[in-house]
Coordinates of C-alpha atoms in Angstrom, one line a residue:
Chain Z
M1 CA -18.6 -5.9 -4.8
N2 CA -18.7 -6.1 -1.2
T3 CA -16.0 -7.7 0.9
I4 CA -17.3 -11.3 1.1
A5 CA -17.6 -11.1 -2.7
R6 CA -14.2 -10.1 -3.0
F7 CA -13.0 -12.1 -0.7
K8 CA -14.6 -15.2 -2.9
H9 CA -12.9 -14.2 -5.8
F10 CA -9.7 -13.7 -4.4
G11 CA -10.2 -16.9 -2.6
T12 CA -11.0 -18.8 -6.0
E13 CA -7.7 -17.6 -7.4
T14 CA -5.9 -18.5 -4.4
Y15 CA -7.1 -22.1 -4.6
H16 CA -6.0 -22.4 -8.1
V17 CA -2.7 -21.5 -7.5
F18 CA -2.6 -23.6 -4.2
N19 CA -3.9 -26.6 -6.6
R20 CA -0.8 -26.4 -8.5
N21 CA 1.2 -27.2 -5.6
K22 CA 0.9 -30.5 -4.6
T23 CA 3.1 -30.7 -1.6
S24 CA 0.9 -28.3 -0.1
W25 CA -2.1 -30.5 -0.4
I26 CA 0.0 -33.0 1.6
G27 CA 0.6 -30.7 4.1
L28 CA -3.0 -29.7 4.6
L29 CA -4.2 -33.4 4.7
L30 CA -2.1 -34.2 7.1
L31 CA -2.7 -31.0 9.5
T32 CA -6.8 -31.5 8.7
M33 CA -6.4 -35.3 9.5
L34 CA -4.1 -34.1 12.8
V35 CA -6.9 -31.4 13.8
L36 CA -10.1 -33.9 12.9
L37 CA -8.5 -36.6 15.4
A38 CA -7.9 -33.7 17.8
V39 CA -11.3 -32.6 17.8
L40 CA -13.2 -35.8 17.6
A41 CA -10.7 -36.8 20.5
P42 CA -13.8 -37.7 23.0
V43 CA -15.0 -39.9 20.2
I44 CA -12.5 -41.6 18.9
A45 CA -10.3 -42.3 21.4
P46 CA -10.7 -45.8 22.4
Y47 CA -9.4 -45.2 26.2
D48 CA -10.2 -42.8 28.8
P49 CA -6.4 -40.9 28.2
V50 CA -5.8 -40.6 32.3
E51 CA -7.7 -44.5 32.9
Q52 CA -4.7 -46.5 34.6
H53 CA -4.5 -50.5 33.4
I54 CA -2.2 -50.8 36.4
I55 CA -1.8 -54.8 35.4
Q56 CA -1.0 -53.8 31.7
R57 CA 1.9 -51.3 32.4
L58 CA 4.4 -50.6 29.4
E59 CA 2.8 -53.2 27.2
P60 CA 4.0 -53.2 23.4
P61 CA 1.3 -52.3 20.6
S62 CA -1.0 -54.9 20.4
S63 CA -4.7 -55.2 19.0
Q64 CA -5.9 -54.4 22.5
F65 CA -3.5 -51.0 22.8
L66 CA -2.8 -49.7 19.2
L67 CA 0.4 -48.0 20.5
G68 CA 1.1 -49.7 23.5
T69 CA 0.5 -48.5 27.1
D70 CA 2.6 -46.2 29.5
Y71 CA 4.7 -46.8 32.6
Y72 CA 0.9 -46.0 34.5
G73 CA -0.8 -48.5 32.2
R74 CA -2.5 -45.8 29.9
D75 CA -3.3 -46.2 26.2
V76 CA -0.6 -44.3 24.4
L77 CA -3.0 -43.9 21.3
S78 CA -5.6 -42.3 23.5
R79 CA -3.2 -39.8 25.2
I80 CA -1.6 -39.0 21.7
I81 CA -5.1 -38.1 20.3
W82 CA -6.1 -36.0 23.2
G83 CA -2.4 -34.4 23.3
C84 CA -2.8 -33.4 20.2
R85 CA -6.2 -31.4 21.1
V86 CA -3.9 -29.5 23.6
S87 CA -1.3 -28.8 20.9
F88 CA -3.3 -27.7 18.4
I89 CA -5.4 -25.3 21.2
I90 CA -2.1 -23.8 22.4
G91 CA -0.6 -23.5 19.2
S92 CA -3.4 -22.0 17.2
V93 CA -4.7 -19.7 20.1
S94 CA -1.3 -18.5 20.8
V95 CA -1.0 -17.7 17.4
A96 CA -4.0 -16.0 16.8
I97 CA -3.6 -13.7 19.6
A98 CA -0.1 -13.1 18.5
M99 CA -0.8 -12.5 14.9
F100 CA -3.7 -9.8 16.0
F101 CA -1.6 -7.7 18.4
G102 CA 1.5 -8.4 16.6
T103 CA -0.4 -7.3 13.2
I104 CA -1.9 -4.1 14.8
L105 CA 1.4 -3.1 16.1
G106 CA 3.6 -3.7 13.1
S107 CA 1.3 -2.3 10.8
M108 CA 0.9 1.0 12.6
A109 CA 4.1 1.3 13.4
G110 CA 4.9 0.8 9.7
Y111 CA 2.5 3.0 8.5
K112 CA 3.0 6.0 11.0
G113 CA 6.5 6.2 11.1
G114 CA 8.6 8.4 12.9
Y115 CA 8.8 8.2 16.8
F116 CA 5.7 5.6 17.1
D117 CA 7.6 3.4 15.0
A118 CA 10.9 4.0 16.8
F119 CA 9.3 3.1 20.3
V120 CA 7.2 0.3 19.3
M121 CA 9.8 -1.7 17.4
G122 CA 12.4 -0.7 20.4
V123 CA 10.1 -2.6 22.4
M124 CA 9.5 -5.7 20.1
D125 CA 13.2 -6.0 20.1
V126 CA 13.6 -5.9 23.7
L127 CA 11.0 -8.8 23.6
M128 CA 12.7 -10.8 20.8
S129 CA 16.1 -10.9 22.3
I130 CA 14.7 -12.9 24.8
P131 CA 14.7 -16.7 23.3
T132 CA 11.2 -18.4 23.2
L133 CA 12.0 -21.3 25.1
L134 CA 13.6 -18.9 28.1
M135 CA 10.8 -16.6 27.5
G136 CA 8.3 -19.7 28.1
L137 CA 9.9 -20.5 31.4
L138 CA 10.2 -17.2 32.9
I139 CA 6.4 -16.6 32.0
V140 CA 5.5 -20.1 33.6
A141 CA 7.7 -19.5 36.4
I142 CA 6.0 -16.4 37.4
L143 CA 2.7 -17.4 36.6
G144 CA 2.5 -21.0 37.0
P145 CA 2.1 -23.9 34.9
S146 CA -1.3 -24.0 32.8
Q147 CA -2.7 -24.1 29.6
A148 CA -3.6 -20.5 29.9
N149 CA -0.3 -19.2 31.2
L150 CA 1.5 -21.2 28.5
I151 CA -0.6 -19.5 25.8
I152 CA -0.1 -16.2 27.2
A153 CA 3.9 -16.8 27.5
L154 CA 3.8 -18.4 23.7
A155 CA 1.4 -15.4 22.6
L156 CA 4.5 -12.9 24.0
T157 CA 7.2 -14.1 22.4
M158 CA 5.7 -14.2 19.0
I159 CA 4.3 -10.7 19.1
P160 CA 7.2 -9.2 18.4
R161 CA 7.5 -11.6 15.5
F162 CA 4.4 -10.8 13.7
A163 CA 4.8 -7.2 14.1
R164 CA 8.1 -7.4 12.3
I165 CA 6.6 -9.2 9.8
A166 CA 3.5 -6.9 9.4
R167 CA 5.6 -3.9 9.6
A168 CA 7.9 -4.8 6.5
P169 CA 5.2 -5.1 4.1
T170 CA 3.6 -2.6 5.1
I171 CA 6.5 0.3 4.7
A172 CA 6.6 -1.5 1.4
A173 CA 3.2 -0.9 0.5
K174 CA 3.1 2.5 1.7
S175 CA 5.5 4.1 -0.6
K176 CA 3.5 2.5 -3.3
V177 CA 1.9 4.6 -5.8
Y178 CA -1.7 3.3 -4.8
V179 CA -1.3 4.4 -1.5
E180 CA -0.4 7.8 -2.5
A181 CA -3.4 7.6 -4.5
C182 CA -5.6 6.3 -1.8
Q183 CA -4.4 9.5 0.1
A184 CA -4.8 11.5 -2.9
M185 CA -8.8 10.4 -3.1
G186 CA -9.1 11.4 0.9
F187 CA -9.6 7.9 2.7
S188 CA -8.8 7.9 6.1
D189 CA -5.4 6.2 7.5
M190 CA -7.6 3.4 8.8
R191 CA -9.3 2.8 6.1
I192 CA -6.2 2.7 3.9
L193 CA -4.3 0.0 6.6
V194 CA -7.4 -1.9 6.6
V195 CA -8.7 -1.9 2.8
H196 CA -5.9 -1.4 1.0
I197 CA -2.6 -2.1 2.9
F198 CA -3.8 -5.5 4.9
P199 CA -4.7 -7.5 1.6
N200 CA -1.6 -7.2 0.5
I201 CA 0.2 -8.2 3.8
F202 CA -2.2 -11.1 4.4
G203 CA -0.5 -13.5 2.7
E204 CA 2.8 -13.3 4.3
L205 CA 1.1 -13.2 7.4
M206 CA -1.2 -16.1 6.7
V207 CA 2.4 -18.2 6.2
M208 CA 4.4 -17.0 8.8
G209 CA 1.0 -18.0 10.9
S210 CA 1.3 -21.5 10.0
M211 CA 5.0 -21.7 10.2
W212 CA 5.0 -20.1 13.9
M213 CA 2.0 -22.6 14.6
A214 CA 4.6 -25.2 14.1
T215 CA 7.2 -23.4 16.4
A216 CA 4.4 -22.9 19.2
V217 CA 3.6 -26.8 19.0
R218 CA 7.3 -27.4 19.5
T219 CA 7.7 -24.8 22.1
E220 CA 4.5 -26.1 24.1
A221 CA 6.1 -29.7 23.8
A222 CA 9.6 -28.8 24.9
L223 CA 8.2 -26.8 28.0
S224 CA 6.1 -29.8 28.9
F225 CA 9.1 -32.1 28.3
I226 CA 10.7 -30.1 30.9
G227 CA 7.7 -30.3 33.4
L228 CA 6.8 -26.6 32.9
G229 CA 4.0 -27.1 30.5
V230 CA 0.2 -28.2 31.4
N231 CA 0.0 -30.3 34.6
P232 CA -0.2 -34.1 34.7
P233 CA -2.2 -35.9 34.4
T234 CA -3.4 -34.2 31.5
A235 CA -2.0 -35.9 28.1
T236 CA 0.3 -33.4 26.2
L237 CA 2.9 -34.9 23.7
G238 CA 5.7 -33.3 25.4
G239 CA 4.6 -34.4 28.4
M240 CA 4.2 -38.4 27.2
I241 CA 7.6 -38.0 25.9
R242 CA 8.9 -37.4 29.1
E243 CA 7.0 -40.0 31.1
G244 CA 8.4 -42.3 28.8
F245 CA 11.6 -41.3 28.5
K246 CA 13.2 -43.0 31.6
D247 CA 11.8 -46.8 30.2
I248 CA 12.8 -45.6 26.5
M249 CA 15.2 -48.8 26.3
S250 CA 12.6 -51.5 27.2
A251 CA 9.7 -49.4 26.1
P252 CA 10.1 -46.9 23.2
W253 CA 6.8 -46.5 22.2
A254 CA 5.4 -44.9 25.1
S255 CA 7.9 -41.9 24.1
L256 CA 8.5 -42.4 20.3
Y257 CA 5.1 -42.0 19.0
P258 CA 4.1 -38.9 20.6
G259 CA 7.5 -37.8 19.4
L260 CA 6.8 -38.6 15.8
V261 CA 3.3 -36.9 16.2
I262 CA 4.8 -33.8 16.9
L263 CA 7.2 -34.3 14.1
L264 CA 4.0 -34.8 11.8
I265 CA 2.5 -31.4 13.0
V266 CA 5.4 -29.4 12.6
F267 CA 6.2 -31.0 9.1
A268 CA 2.6 -30.6 7.5
A269 CA 2.4 -27.0 8.8
N270 CA 5.2 -26.0 7.2
L271 CA 4.3 -27.4 3.8
L272 CA 1.2 -25.7 4.1
G273 CA 2.9 -22.6 4.8
D274 CA 5.1 -23.0 1.8
G275 CA 1.8 -23.8 -0.1
L276 CA 0.2 -20.9 1.5
R277 CA 3.1 -18.7 0.7
D278 CA 3.2 -19.3 -3.4
A279 CA -0.8 -19.1 -3.7
L280 CA -1.1 -15.7 -1.8
D281 CA 1.5 -13.9 -3.3
P282 CA 0.2 -11.3 -5.9
K283 CA 3.2 -11.4 -7.7
L284 CA 3.4 -15.3 -8.1
R285 CA -0.7 -15.7 -9.0
N286 CA 0.4 -13.4 -12.2
E287 CA 2.5 -15.8 -13.6
K288 CA -0.1 -18.1 -15.2
Chain W
M1 CA -14.3 37.6 -11.7
K2 CA -14.9 34.1 -9.7
Y3 CA -11.8 31.8 -9.3
I4 CA -12.3 27.9 -8.4
L5 CA -8.5 27.8 -7.5
E6 CA -6.5 31.3 -6.5
V7 CA -3.0 30.6 -5.7
K8 CA -0.8 33.1 -4.1
N9 CA 3.1 33.6 -3.6
L10 CA 3.4 29.5 -2.6
S11 CA 6.8 28.1 -1.9
T12 CA 7.0 25.1 -0.3
A13 CA 10.4 23.6 0.9
F14 CA 12.2 20.1 1.5
K15 CA 14.7 19.4 4.2
L16 CA 18.0 18.1 2.5
Q17 CA 21.1 17.2 4.9
S18 CA 22.5 20.9 5.0
G19 CA 19.4 22.5 5.3
W20 CA 15.6 23.3 3.8
Y21 CA 16.0 24.5 0.7
R22 CA 12.8 25.7 -1.7
A23 CA 11.5 23.6 -4.3
T24 CA 9.2 25.9 -5.2
T25 CA 9.2 29.8 -4.8
D26 CA 6.7 32.2 -5.4
I27 CA 3.7 30.2 -7.2
S28 CA 0.6 32.2 -8.4
F29 CA -2.0 31.1 -10.6
A30 CA -5.7 31.6 -10.8
L31 CA -8.0 29.0 -12.2
R32 CA -11.7 29.7 -13.2
Q33 CA -14.7 27.2 -13.6
N34 CA -14.2 24.6 -16.6
E35 CA -10.8 26.3 -17.2
T36 CA -7.7 24.0 -17.7
L37 CA -4.1 25.4 -16.9
A38 CA -1.4 23.4 -18.0
V39 CA 1.7 23.5 -16.5
V40 CA 4.8 22.8 -18.2
G41 CA 8.4 22.4 -17.2
E42 CA 11.2 20.1 -17.0
S43 CA 11.7 17.4 -14.5
G44 CA 12.3 18.6 -11.1
C45 CA 11.2 22.0 -11.9
G46 CA 8.4 21.7 -9.1
K47 CA 5.0 21.1 -10.8
S48 CA 4.3 17.9 -9.1
V49 CA 5.4 19.5 -5.8
T50 CA 2.9 22.4 -6.4
A51 CA 0.0 19.9 -6.9
F52 CA 1.3 18.0 -3.9
S53 CA 1.4 21.1 -2.0
L54 CA -2.2 21.9 -2.6
M55 CA -3.4 18.4 -2.0
G56 CA -2.0 18.2 1.4
L57 CA 0.1 15.3 0.3
L58 CA 3.6 16.3 0.9
P59 CA 5.7 13.7 3.2
E60 CA 4.6 14.5 6.8
H61 CA 8.7 14.7 7.5
G62 CA 11.1 16.5 5.5
S63 CA 8.9 19.2 4.0
R64 CA 7.0 22.4 4.5
I65 CA 5.3 25.3 3.1
D66 CA 6.9 28.6 3.8
S67 CA 4.5 30.9 2.7
G68 CA 1.2 31.7 0.4
S69 CA -2.2 31.1 0.2
A70 CA -4.4 28.9 -1.9
L71 CA -8.1 29.5 -2.0
F72 CA -10.3 26.8 -3.1
K73 CA -14.0 27.9 -3.5
G74 CA -13.0 30.5 -0.9
E75 CA -11.2 28.4 1.7
D76 CA -7.4 28.3 2.2
L77 CA -6.2 24.9 1.5
L78 CA -2.8 25.4 3.2
T79 CA -4.3 26.8 6.6
M80 CA -7.3 24.6 7.0
P81 CA -7.6 21.4 9.3
R82 CA -6.2 18.2 8.2
E83 CA -9.2 16.5 8.4
K84 CA -11.0 18.6 6.3
L85 CA -8.9 18.9 3.8
R86 CA -8.8 15.0 3.5
K87 CA -12.7 15.2 3.2
I88 CA -12.1 17.6 0.3
R89 CA -9.5 15.5 -1.1
G90 CA -11.3 12.9 -3.6
S91 CA -14.5 14.2 -3.8
A92 CA -14.3 18.0 -4.6
M93 CA -10.5 18.0 -5.4
T94 CA -9.1 14.9 -6.9
M95 CA -5.6 13.7 -8.7
I96 CA -4.9 11.4 -11.4
F97 CA -1.2 10.1 -11.2
Q98 CA 1.0 9.4 -13.7
E99 CA 1.6 5.5 -13.5
P100 CA -1.8 3.8 -13.8
M101 CA -0.1 0.5 -13.5
T102 CA 1.0 1.5 -9.8
S103 CA -1.8 3.3 -9.2
L104 CA -4.1 0.8 -8.7
N105 CA -4.0 -1.5 -5.9
P106 CA -3.1 -5.0 -7.0
V107 CA -5.0 -7.1 -4.9
L108 CA -8.5 -5.4 -5.2
T109 CA -10.6 -5.7 -8.3
V110 CA -10.9 -2.3 -10.2
G111 CA -14.6 -1.9 -10.2
S112 CA -14.5 -2.4 -6.2
Q113 CA -11.8 0.3 -6.1
I114 CA -14.0 2.6 -8.2
A115 CA -17.1 2.2 -6.1
E116 CA -15.1 2.4 -2.9
A117 CA -14.7 6.0 -3.7
V118 CA -17.9 6.4 -4.3
Y119 CA -19.1 4.5 -1.2
Y120 CA -16.6 6.6 0.8
H121 CA -17.4 10.2 0.2
M122 CA -21.3 10.1 -1.5
N123 CA -22.6 8.8 1.6
V124 CA -24.8 6.1 -0.4
G125 CA -25.1 2.1 -0.1
K126 CA -23.0 -0.2 -1.6
A127 CA -25.1 -1.2 -4.2
A128 CA -25.9 2.2 -5.5
A129 CA -22.1 3.0 -5.0
K130 CA -21.8 -0.6 -7.5
K131 CA -24.3 1.1 -9.9
R132 CA -22.2 4.5 -10.0
A133 CA -19.1 2.6 -10.6
L134 CA -20.7 0.7 -13.5
E135 CA -22.1 4.2 -15.2
L136 CA -18.8 5.8 -14.3
M137 CA -16.9 2.8 -16.1
D138 CA -19.0 3.1 -19.1
M139 CA -18.6 7.0 -19.1
V140 CA -15.2 6.5 -19.4
K141 CA -15.7 4.3 -22.4
I142 CA -14.4 1.1 -20.9
P143 CA -15.8 -1.9 -22.9
D144 CA -18.5 -4.1 -21.1
P145 CA -18.1 -2.9 -17.7
K146 CA -19.9 -5.7 -16.1
N147 CA -17.4 -8.3 -16.8
R148 CA -14.8 -5.6 -16.5
Y149 CA -15.9 -4.7 -12.7
N150 CA -14.4 -7.8 -11.4
D151 CA -11.1 -7.7 -13.4
Y152 CA -7.8 -7.2 -11.2
P153 CA -5.8 -4.1 -12.5
H154 CA -2.9 -6.7 -13.8
H155 CA -5.7 -7.7 -16.2
L156 CA -6.1 -4.2 -17.9
S157 CA -3.8 -2.5 -20.1
G158 CA -2.0 0.9 -19.1
G159 CA -4.8 2.8 -21.1
M160 CA -7.9 0.7 -19.1
C161 CA -5.9 1.0 -16.2
Q162 CA -5.7 5.2 -16.5
R163 CA -9.4 4.8 -17.8
I164 CA -10.5 3.3 -14.2
M165 CA -8.0 6.2 -12.7
I166 CA -10.0 8.8 -14.2
A167 CA -13.1 7.4 -13.2
M168 CA -12.5 6.9 -9.7
S169 CA -11.0 10.7 -9.9
L170 CA -14.1 11.5 -11.3
A171 CA -16.4 9.8 -9.0
C172 CA -17.7 12.6 -6.8
E173 CA -18.2 15.0 -9.6
P174 CA -15.2 17.2 -8.3
D175 CA -14.6 21.0 -9.0
L176 CA -11.0 20.6 -9.6
V177 CA -8.6 17.8 -11.0
F178 CA -4.9 17.8 -11.0
A179 CA -3.6 15.9 -13.8
D180 CA -0.4 14.8 -12.9
E181 CA 1.5 13.6 -16.2
P182 CA -1.6 11.6 -17.0
T183 CA -0.4 10.6 -20.2
T184 CA 3.3 10.3 -20.1
A185 CA 3.6 6.6 -19.2
L186 CA 1.0 5.6 -21.9
D187 CA 1.9 5.2 -25.8
V188 CA 1.3 7.9 -28.3
T189 CA -2.1 6.7 -29.6
I190 CA -3.5 6.2 -26.2
Q191 CA -2.2 9.6 -25.0
A192 CA -4.4 11.1 -27.7
Q193 CA -7.5 9.0 -26.6
M194 CA -6.7 10.0 -22.7
I195 CA -6.4 13.7 -23.7
Y196 CA -9.8 13.7 -25.7
L197 CA -11.9 11.8 -22.9
L198 CA -10.6 14.2 -20.4
N199 CA -11.4 17.0 -22.2
E200 CA -14.9 15.8 -23.3
L201 CA -15.7 14.7 -19.2
K202 CA -14.2 18.2 -18.0
E203 CA -17.0 19.7 -20.5
K204 CA -19.6 17.4 -19.3
Q205 CA -18.9 18.2 -15.5
Q206 CA -18.0 21.8 -16.0
M207 CA -14.7 21.0 -13.9
S208 CA -11.3 22.8 -13.8
M209 CA -8.4 21.0 -14.4
V210 CA -4.6 21.6 -13.6
F211 CA -2.7 19.7 -16.1
I212 CA 0.9 19.1 -15.2
T213 CA 3.1 18.1 -18.2
H214 CA 6.2 17.9 -19.8
D215 CA 4.9 18.0 -23.5
L216 CA 3.9 20.8 -25.4
G217 CA 2.3 19.1 -27.8
V218 CA -0.2 17.9 -25.7
V219 CA -0.3 21.4 -23.7
A220 CA -1.6 22.7 -27.3
H221 CA -4.9 20.3 -27.7
V222 CA -5.7 20.6 -23.7
A223 CA -5.3 24.1 -21.9
D224 CA -7.1 27.3 -21.7
R225 CA -3.9 28.9 -20.1
V226 CA -0.3 27.9 -19.8
A227 CA 2.0 28.1 -17.0
V228 CA 5.6 27.6 -18.0
M229 CA 7.8 26.3 -14.8
Y230 CA 11.6 26.7 -14.1
A231 CA 13.7 26.0 -11.4
G232 CA 10.8 26.2 -9.0
T233 CA 9.3 29.4 -10.5
I234 CA 6.8 30.0 -13.1
V235 CA 8.2 31.9 -15.2
E236 CA 5.6 32.9 -18.2
T237 CA 1.9 32.4 -18.2
A238 CA -0.5 33.2 -21.0
P239 CA -3.3 32.0 -22.7
V240 CA -2.3 28.9 -24.5
A241 CA -2.6 30.7 -28.3
D242 CA -0.7 34.0 -26.6
L243 CA 2.2 31.5 -25.6
F244 CA 2.7 29.7 -28.5
A245 CA 2.0 33.0 -30.9
D246 CA 4.1 35.1 -28.7
P247 CA 6.4 33.6 -26.2
R248 CA 8.2 36.6 -24.0
H249 CA 10.3 34.4 -21.9
P250 CA 13.9 33.5 -23.2
Y251 CA 13.2 30.2 -21.3
T252 CA 9.9 29.4 -23.5
R253 CA 11.1 30.7 -26.3
A254 CA 14.3 28.3 -26.4
L255 CA 11.7 25.8 -25.0
L256 CA 9.7 26.3 -28.4
K257 CA 13.0 26.1 -30.4
S258 CA 14.1 22.6 -28.8
I259 CA 10.7 20.7 -30.1
P260 CA 11.4 19.0 -33.5
R261 CA 8.3 19.2 -35.9
L262 CA 7.2 17.3 -38.6
D263 CA 6.6 19.7 -40.9
K264 CA 10.0 21.6 -41.0
D265 CA 13.5 20.3 -42.0
N266 CA 14.5 20.8 -38.0
K267 CA 17.9 22.4 -38.6
D268 CA 17.2 25.2 -36.5
I269 CA 16.6 22.9 -33.7
T270 CA 18.5 24.7 -30.6
P271 CA 19.1 22.6 -27.6
I272 CA 19.2 25.3 -24.5
Q273 CA 23.0 25.2 -23.1
G274 CA 23.9 24.6 -19.7
M275 CA 22.2 23.1 -16.9
V276 CA 19.3 23.9 -14.7
P277 CA 20.8 24.9 -11.1
S278 CA 20.4 22.7 -8.6
I279 CA 18.1 22.7 -5.6
D280 CA 21.0 23.7 -2.9
N281 CA 22.7 26.3 -5.6
M282 CA 19.8 28.2 -6.7
P283 CA 21.3 31.9 -7.8
E284 CA 20.3 34.9 -6.0
G285 CA 18.6 36.6 -9.3
C286 CA 17.2 35.4 -12.0
R287 CA 17.4 31.6 -12.2
F288 CA 17.9 31.2 -15.9
F289 CA 20.6 33.9 -16.2
A290 CA 23.4 31.6 -17.0
R291 CA 21.3 29.8 -20.0
C292 CA 19.9 32.7 -20.9
E293 CA 20.8 33.9 -24.7
K294 CA 20.1 37.7 -24.2
K295 CA 22.2 37.8 -20.8
D296 CA 24.7 40.7 -22.3
Q297 CA 22.0 42.7 -22.0
C298 CA 20.5 41.7 -18.2
R299 CA 22.0 41.8 -14.8
P300 CA 22.3 38.8 -12.3
D301 CA 21.7 40.5 -9.0
E302 CA 18.0 40.8 -9.0
F303 CA 15.2 38.5 -8.8
P304 CA 12.5 39.1 -11.6
Q305 CA 8.9 39.2 -10.3
L306 CA 5.9 37.7 -12.4
L307 CA 4.5 41.0 -14.0
P308 CA 1.9 41.2 -16.5
L309 CA 3.1 42.9 -20.3
K310 CA 2.1 46.5 -20.8
N311 CA -0.2 45.5 -23.6
S312 CA -1.9 42.5 -22.4
S313 CA -2.9 42.0 -18.4
N314 CA -3.3 38.3 -19.2
H315 CA 0.2 37.5 -19.9
Q316 CA 2.3 37.3 -17.5
V317 CA 6.0 37.2 -17.5
R318 CA 9.1 36.9 -14.9
C319 CA 12.1 38.5 -17.0
L320 CA 13.7 41.8 -16.2
L321 CA 14.1 42.3 -20.0
C322 CA 10.5 42.2 -20.7
E323 CA 9.3 44.3 -17.9

């Protein structure tokens, strides 16, 4: 069977297990809706997110501005939709980068063992000892606040996490008889890692990917909140909370709704992660 | 006389906390084409270590080969570059493992795992590899190969998984197969099926086999020659009929005496007294001395060599009393 068909088959079984878990569907549905919203932002958003309706500043939610306007008279709904876009781009790209490099480093360290393992994981531990937010601050302070630098900062803090997550199951898989059998079949180390070990750790990586996606979105919001994220006037969820903060008593909608959306994203990503964990775990799949 | 595999004085050592200790000492045997050598011995006597040493599958850290040579079709397995050995492994020389259920990757279909072996070593396309895999599944008598092809290992029974393993290891028509207790994890009726299957395929493909087991009953069915191992050494090797008819080494005799038999009343079953010496406390002389029935007539200071008997050169014994 070729690789595509193999993954299709793997996919149908995964689908069935995933299907049994109703909460994971809620997560998937929510996240899909939010992603769609972000992707279709130029079509859906009622106003330009940076267009200022100066006369209608801090207007409460109405039929004209569904979620009200902020201090500069910008439509909160449109800004949230565009902010989601920024959050998802930063979240998914940084997770993808971190997952890619972290998996390569971690699984190679786990498979090779010895000094290589000790060295790589030592470096990872040093990186991991710096809190995510602090690391973000550091990088943004050095490179300056921009979307690309934020992605670099987030990816860098998540690489050691993915390396760890990839390493442990690689070590566990390495001592399994089927890996020994692969060695006895004369397969190269690379092939054993990619074809035989990777599918076994893929599930755990996807779960952690969706969970860390939530964290990346949260950290991005936090950095934007303290003014180190993407430069204004670009709409970001964290930045909106900050800008609305000074009028929170008189016009809570300006910072409350973006906060709510961050909560939704994090919640949905975590639900999805839980569902995926059950669906991709080869042991749980056997229990039919 | 041409041998497929000729092992001479192979010694393998492992690192324990207090230093290096030899797990096998002075292993020598030779194997002709289409011959089956059964390696028998109790757990920990070095049967599997011997096979792993020859396959180059010992752990990288904490093990080493101290001495010896192993000519496989004229080339020394122990000194050849790792890459070359890797290419031989899985094509010309393969291994069947003890536990079929865990020897297959749980997340890949069984068919694709056989096809992978074909695809990897035989330089054919994916479609041809699949076709060959289906042929192999048919060869190892898996009913309805087309439908079983997409099954995962957990869908199959232990016996079926072992058939898949056999199909994988025979995929590239190897010259030599190490079968490391291939029947131990299976129940008795399946054991018999597996042994007949292996024997049949061996004849068909004219391959040689090293059959590692601790079951003397199995030995009688599969082997042409037998090597009895004790505490890391071969203590006796002979054609299978000779060994059962005329065992010479006291350990072999004691081993045969300790098997219960259905056709006797089993009152004369005698267990072997004592324990196997541990790896870090091997006696200088004969390793079986402390447990030997005839130790009163023998001496513990000299390490016996594996020498042929006077009247039959095919029958070799490592015993001072038999010299």
